[in-house]
CSV table of C-alpha atoms in Angstrom, one decimal:
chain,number,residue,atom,x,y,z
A,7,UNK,CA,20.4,19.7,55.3
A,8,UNK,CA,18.0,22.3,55.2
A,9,UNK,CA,20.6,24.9,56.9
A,10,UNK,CA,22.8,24.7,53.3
A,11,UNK,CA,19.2,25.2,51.4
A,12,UNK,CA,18.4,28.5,53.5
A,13,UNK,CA,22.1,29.7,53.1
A,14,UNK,CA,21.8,29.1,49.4
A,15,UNK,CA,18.4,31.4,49.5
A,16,UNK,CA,20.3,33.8,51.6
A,17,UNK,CA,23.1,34.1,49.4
A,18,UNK,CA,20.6,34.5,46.0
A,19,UNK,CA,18.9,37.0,48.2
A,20,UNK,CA,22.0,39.3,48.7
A,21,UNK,CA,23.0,39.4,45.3
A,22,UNK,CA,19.4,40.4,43.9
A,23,UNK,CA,19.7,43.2,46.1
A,24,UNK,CA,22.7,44.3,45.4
A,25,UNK,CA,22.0,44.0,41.2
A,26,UNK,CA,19.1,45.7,41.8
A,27,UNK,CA,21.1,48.6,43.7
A,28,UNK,CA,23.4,48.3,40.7
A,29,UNK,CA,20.7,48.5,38.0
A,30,UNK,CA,19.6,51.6,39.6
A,31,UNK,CA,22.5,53.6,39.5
A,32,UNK,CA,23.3,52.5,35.8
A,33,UNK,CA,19.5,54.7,35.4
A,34,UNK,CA,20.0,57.5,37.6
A,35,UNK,CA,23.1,57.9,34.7
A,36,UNK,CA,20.9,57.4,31.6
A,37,UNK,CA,18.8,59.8,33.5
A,38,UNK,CA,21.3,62.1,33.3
A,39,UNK,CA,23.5,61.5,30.1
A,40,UNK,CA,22.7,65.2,29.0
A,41,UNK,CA,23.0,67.0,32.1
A,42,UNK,CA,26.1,69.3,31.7
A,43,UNK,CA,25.1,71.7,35.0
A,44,UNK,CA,24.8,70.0,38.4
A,45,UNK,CA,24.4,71.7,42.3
A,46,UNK,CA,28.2,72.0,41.8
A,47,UNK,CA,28.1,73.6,39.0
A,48,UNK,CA,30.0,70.7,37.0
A,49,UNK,CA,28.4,68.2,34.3
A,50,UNK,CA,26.8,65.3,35.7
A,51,UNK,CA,29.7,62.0,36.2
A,52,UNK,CA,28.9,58.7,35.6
A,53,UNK,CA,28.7,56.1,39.0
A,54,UNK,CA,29.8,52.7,39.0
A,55,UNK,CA,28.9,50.0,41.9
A,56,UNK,CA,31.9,48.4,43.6
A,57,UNK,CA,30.9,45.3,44.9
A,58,UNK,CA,32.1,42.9,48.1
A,59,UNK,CA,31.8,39.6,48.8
A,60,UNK,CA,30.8,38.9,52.1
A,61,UNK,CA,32.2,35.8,53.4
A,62,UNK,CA,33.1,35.7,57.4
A,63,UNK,CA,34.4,33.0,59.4
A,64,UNK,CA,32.8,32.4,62.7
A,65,UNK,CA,34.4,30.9,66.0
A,66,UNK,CA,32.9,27.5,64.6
A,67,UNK,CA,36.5,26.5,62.8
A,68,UNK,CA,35.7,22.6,63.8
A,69,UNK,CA,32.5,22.6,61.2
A,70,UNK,CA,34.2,25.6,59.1
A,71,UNK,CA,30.7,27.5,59.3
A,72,UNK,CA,30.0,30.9,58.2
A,73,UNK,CA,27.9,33.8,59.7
A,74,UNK,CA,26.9,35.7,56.4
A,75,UNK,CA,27.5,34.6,52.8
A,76,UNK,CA,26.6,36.7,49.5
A,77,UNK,CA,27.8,39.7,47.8
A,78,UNK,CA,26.7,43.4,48.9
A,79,UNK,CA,27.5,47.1,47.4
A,80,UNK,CA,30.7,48.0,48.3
A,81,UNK,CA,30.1,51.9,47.5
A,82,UNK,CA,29.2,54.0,44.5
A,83,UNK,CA,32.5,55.3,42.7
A,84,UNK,CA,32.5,58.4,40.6
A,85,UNK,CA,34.4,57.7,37.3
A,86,UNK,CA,37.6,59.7,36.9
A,87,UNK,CA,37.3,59.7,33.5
A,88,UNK,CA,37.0,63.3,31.4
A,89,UNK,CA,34.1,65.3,30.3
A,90,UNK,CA,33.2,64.8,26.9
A,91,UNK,CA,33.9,68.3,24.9
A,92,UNK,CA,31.2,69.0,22.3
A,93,UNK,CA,30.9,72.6,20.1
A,94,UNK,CA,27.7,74.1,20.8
A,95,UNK,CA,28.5,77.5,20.3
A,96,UNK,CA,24.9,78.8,21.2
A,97,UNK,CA,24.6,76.4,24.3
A,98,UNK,CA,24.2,78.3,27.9
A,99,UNK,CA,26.9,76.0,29.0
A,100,UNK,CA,29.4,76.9,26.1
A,101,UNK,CA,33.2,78.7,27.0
A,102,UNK,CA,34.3,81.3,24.9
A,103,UNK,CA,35.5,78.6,22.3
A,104,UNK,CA,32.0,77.0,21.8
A,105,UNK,CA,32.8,73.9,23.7
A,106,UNK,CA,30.2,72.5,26.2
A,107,UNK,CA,31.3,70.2,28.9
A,108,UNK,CA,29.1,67.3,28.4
A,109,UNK,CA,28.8,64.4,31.1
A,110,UNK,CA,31.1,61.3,30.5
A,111,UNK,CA,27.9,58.6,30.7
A,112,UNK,CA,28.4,56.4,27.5
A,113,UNK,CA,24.6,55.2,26.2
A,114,UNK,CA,25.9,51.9,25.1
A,115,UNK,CA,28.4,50.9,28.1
A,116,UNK,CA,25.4,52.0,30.4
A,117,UNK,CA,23.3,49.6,28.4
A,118,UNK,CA,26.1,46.6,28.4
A,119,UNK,CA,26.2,47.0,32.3
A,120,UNK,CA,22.5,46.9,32.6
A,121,UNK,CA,22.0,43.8,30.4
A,122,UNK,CA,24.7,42.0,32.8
A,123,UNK,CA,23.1,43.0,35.6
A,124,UNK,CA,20.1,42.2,34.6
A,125,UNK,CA,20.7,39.0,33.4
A,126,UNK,CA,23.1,38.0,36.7
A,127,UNK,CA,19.7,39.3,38.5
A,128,UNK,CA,17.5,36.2,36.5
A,129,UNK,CA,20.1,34.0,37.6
A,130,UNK,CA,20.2,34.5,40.9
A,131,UNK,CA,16.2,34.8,40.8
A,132,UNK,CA,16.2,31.1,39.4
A,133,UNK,CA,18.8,30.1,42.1
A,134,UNK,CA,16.1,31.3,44.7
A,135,UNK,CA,13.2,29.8,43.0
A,136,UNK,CA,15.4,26.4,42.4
A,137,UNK,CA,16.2,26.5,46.1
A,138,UNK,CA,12.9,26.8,47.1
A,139,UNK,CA,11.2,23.9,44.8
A,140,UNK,CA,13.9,21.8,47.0
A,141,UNK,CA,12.7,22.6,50.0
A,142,UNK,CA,10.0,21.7,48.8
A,143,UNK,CA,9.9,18.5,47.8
A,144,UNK,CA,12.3,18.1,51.0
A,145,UNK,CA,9.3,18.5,53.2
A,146,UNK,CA,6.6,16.8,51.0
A,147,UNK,CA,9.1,13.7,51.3
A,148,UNK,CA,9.7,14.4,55.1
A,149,UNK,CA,6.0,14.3,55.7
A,150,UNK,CA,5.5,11.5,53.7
A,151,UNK,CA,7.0,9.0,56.5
């Protein structure tokens, strides 16, 4: 009884850690919506989280049990897509047309993603606290007896 409360706490756990992982690289490109130079030389590109569910079968087929549950960070993915051209002719990034490559970070997708993650991260934070109001009142009535 109290194993599927724990693995329900466990489960809530990996996903808070992985939206939090997630809500920090949709600022790291907020942070850098406006950098057109980076160590390579190339305007900053926007990252995206990849996620995986973690779900693996142990020897235990009888009882169908599983070692770890949740949801982790795959990897961080550059996005493929192209550099935003803008003419600033007097910009010390500018080619000999004017044009400065500027990074493809969109304000408003970056702020989409970060409401979604944070509101899957209040869900999962009320899944936790839920979980652990159960327990709980699990033991109070255990100790009761």
């Amino acid at each position: 009884m109290f194993d599927n409360m724990f693995e329900s706490m466990k489960i809530s756990a990996t996903a808070l850690s992985a939206e939090r992982k997630r809500m920090n690289v949709i600022a790291n490109n907020l942070a850098n919506i406006n950098t057109t130079r980076g160590p390579d030389g190339e305007p900053y590109r926007r990252k995206y989280v990849v996620f995986q569910t973690i779900l693996d079968k142990s020897s235990d087929s009888v009882n169908n049990n599983f070692r770890e549950k949740g949801v982790k960070l795959s990897e961080i993915v550059d996005d493929g897509r192209p550099f935003k051209m803008i003419y600033k002719p007097g910009h010390p990034d500018a080619d000999q047309n004017g044009y400065v490559a500027m990074p493809n970070v969109d304000m408003v997708e970056e702020n989409v993603d970060f409401l979604a993650s944070s509101r899957a991260y209040g869900a999962n934070l009320s899944v936790l606290k839920s979980s652990k109001a159960l327990v709980k009142k699990m033991l109070e009535l255990l100790t009761m007896e």
